Amino acid sequence: MIAFIAGRAAFIIEPMAEKLRPILRVVTGNDAQGRSRVLFDGAAPNANPGAVSASAAMTEPGIADGMKVDVEGNVYRTGPGGIHVIDPKGKLLGRIRIPDQCTNMAWGDADWRSLYITTYTSVFRTRVNVPGVPVW
């Protein structure tokens, strides 16, 4: 899905975000060139589909690229310095620091509490407290 702001394509939202829209109030998009995150309340009855409710410029090396969601609605997003964990209200909860530029990630293991993180040169695995949303 491509969002248009001021007549220009602004970001691409992963197809998974649309599938999760009924259960999540926050839809996220990445502006990889501007290295910012964009969140808006996509499920609110009077929501403006392109309204930005939270945005943050990122100053460290790296780009916003891959996204995943856990069962509590927290968004895990690749970005400068590692994986940014953002709650459903758009608050940055913290970062999982990775020593290389992250490219994507995937939930794994039987309990969906392992996060496999890819970079240009490596694959990292970390355990998290909240399980990820299964992809099937």
PDB file of C-alpha atoms in Angstrom, residues 29-101:
ATOM      1  CA  GLY A  29       4.940   3.099   7.727  1.00  0.00           C
ATOM      2  CA  ASN A  30       8.593   3.677   7.058  1.00  0.00           C
ATOM      3  CA  ASP A  31      10.100   6.516   5.098  1.00  0.00           C
ATOM      4  CA  ALA A  32      13.451   4.891   4.354  1.00  0.00           C
ATOM      5  CA  GLN A  33      14.916   7.893   2.567  1.00  0.00           C
ATOM      6  CA  GLY A  34      13.946  10.345   5.295  1.00  0.00           C
ATOM      7  CA  ARG A  35      14.832   7.817   7.978  1.00  0.00           C
ATOM      8  CA  SER A  36      11.687   8.532   9.963  1.00  0.00           C
ATOM      9  CA  ARG A  37       8.819   6.531  11.308  1.00  0.00           C
ATOM     10  CA  VAL A  38       5.249   7.466  10.609  1.00  0.00           C
ATOM     11  CA  LEU A  39       2.301   6.252  12.651  1.00  0.00           C
ATOM     12  CA  PHE A  40      -1.354   7.072  12.377  1.00  0.00           C
ATOM     13  CA  ASP A  41      -4.559   5.793  13.863  1.00  0.00           C
ATOM     14  CA  GLY A  42      -5.896   3.813  10.945  1.00  0.00           C
ATOM     15  CA  ALA A  43      -8.833   2.243  12.782  1.00  0.00           C
ATOM     16  CA  ALA A  44     -10.312   5.351  14.406  1.00  0.00           C
ATOM     17  CA  PRO A  45     -13.783   6.097  13.008  1.00  0.00           C
ATOM     18  CA  ASN A  46     -12.894   9.661  11.967  1.00  0.00           C
ATOM     19  CA  ALA A  47      -9.261   9.031  11.082  1.00  0.00           C
ATOM     20  CA  ASN A  48      -7.730  10.887   8.187  1.00  0.00           C
ATOM     21  CA  PRO A  49      -6.048   8.018   6.273  1.00  0.00           C
ATOM     22  CA  GLY A  50      -2.844   9.993   5.766  1.00  0.00           C
ATOM     23  CA  ALA A  51      -2.709  11.814   9.087  1.00  0.00           C
ATOM     24  CA  VAL A  52       0.622  11.614  10.843  1.00  0.00           C
ATOM     25  CA  SER A  53       0.252  11.354  14.611  1.00  0.00           C
ATOM     26  CA  ALA A  54       3.855  10.594  15.482  1.00  0.00           C
ATOM     27  CA  SER A  55       7.048  11.088  13.545  1.00  0.00           C
ATOM     28  CA  ALA A  56      10.674  11.106  14.543  1.00  0.00           C
ATOM     29  CA  ALA A  57      13.775  11.948  12.562  1.00  0.00           C
ATOM     30  CA  MET A  58      16.556   9.446  13.104  1.00  0.00           C
ATOM     31  CA  THR A  59      20.117  10.661  13.261  1.00  0.00           C
ATOM     32  CA  GLU A  60      22.151   7.442  13.626  1.00  0.00           C
ATOM     33  CA  PRO A  61      23.267   5.456  10.553  1.00  0.00           C
ATOM     34  CA  GLY A  62      20.692   3.024   9.219  1.00  0.00           C
ATOM     35  CA  ILE A  63      17.240   3.124   7.708  1.00  0.00           C
ATOM     36  CA  ALA A  64      13.717   2.144   8.660  1.00  0.00           C
ATOM     37  CA  ASP A  65      12.889  -0.961   6.667  1.00  0.00           C
ATOM     38  CA  GLY A  66      11.401  -4.185   8.100  1.00  0.00           C
ATOM     39  CA  MET A  67       8.452  -4.306  10.502  1.00  0.00           C
ATOM     40  CA  LYS A  68       6.829  -6.928  12.709  1.00  0.00           C
ATOM     41  CA  VAL A  69       4.115  -6.821  15.403  1.00  0.00           C
ATOM     42  CA  ASP A  70       3.769  -8.709  18.702  1.00  0.00           C
ATOM     43  CA  VAL A  71       0.513 -10.013  20.229  1.00  0.00           C
ATOM     44  CA  GLU A  72       0.172  -6.882  22.404  1.00  0.00           C
ATOM     45  CA  GLY A  73       0.275  -4.613  19.349  1.00  0.00           C
ATOM     46  CA  ASN A  74       3.842  -3.373  19.830  1.00  0.00           C
ATOM     47  CA  VAL A  75       5.645  -2.661  16.568  1.00  0.00           C
ATOM     48  CA  TYR A  76       9.232  -3.864  16.043  1.00  0.00           C
ATOM     49  CA  ARG A  77      10.874  -1.817  13.302  1.00  0.00           C
ATOM     50  CA  THR A  78      14.374  -1.881  11.898  1.00  0.00           C
ATOM     51  CA  GLY A  79      16.094   1.454  12.165  1.00  0.00           C
ATOM     52  CA  PRO A  80      19.255   3.250  13.181  1.00  0.00           C
ATOM     53  CA  GLY A  81      21.001   1.422  16.012  1.00  0.00           C
ATOM     54  CA  GLY A  82      18.968  -1.774  15.761  1.00  0.00           C
ATOM     55  CA  ILE A  83      15.322  -2.683  16.302  1.00  0.00           C
ATOM     56  CA  HIS A  84      13.002   0.041  17.617  1.00  0.00           C
ATOM     57  CA  VAL A  85      10.098  -1.206  19.763  1.00  0.00           C
ATOM     58  CA  ILE A  86       7.074   1.109  19.619  1.00  0.00           C
ATOM     59  CA  ASP A  87       3.875   0.674  21.641  1.00  0.00           C
ATOM     60  CA  PRO A  88       0.382   0.987  20.088  1.00  0.00           C
ATOM     61  CA  LYS A  89       0.192   4.648  21.140  1.00  0.00           C
ATOM     62  CA  GLY A  90       3.362   5.455  19.193  1.00  0.00           C
ATOM     63  CA  LYS A  91       5.728   5.691  22.182  1.00  0.00           C
ATOM     64  CA  LEU A  92       9.250   4.353  21.673  1.00  0.00           C
ATOM     65  CA  LEU A  93       9.645   1.676  24.365  1.00  0.00           C
ATOM     66  CA  GLY A  94      13.282   0.987  23.604  1.00  0.00           C
ATOM     67  CA  ARG A  95      15.761  -0.484  21.177  1.00  0.00           C
ATOM     68  CA  ILE A  96      17.317  -3.865  20.661  1.00  0.00           C
ATOM     69  CA  ARG A  97      20.871  -2.796  19.826  1.00  0.00           C
ATOM     70  CA  ILE A  98      22.472  -4.532  16.837  1.00  0.00           C
ATOM     71  CA  PRO A  99      26.086  -3.763  15.805  1.00  0.00           C
ATOM     72  CA  ASP A 100      25.277  -3.648  12.078  1.00  0.00           C
ATOM     73  CA  GLN A 101      22.579  -2.109   9.868  1.00  0.00           C
TER      74      GLN A 101
END
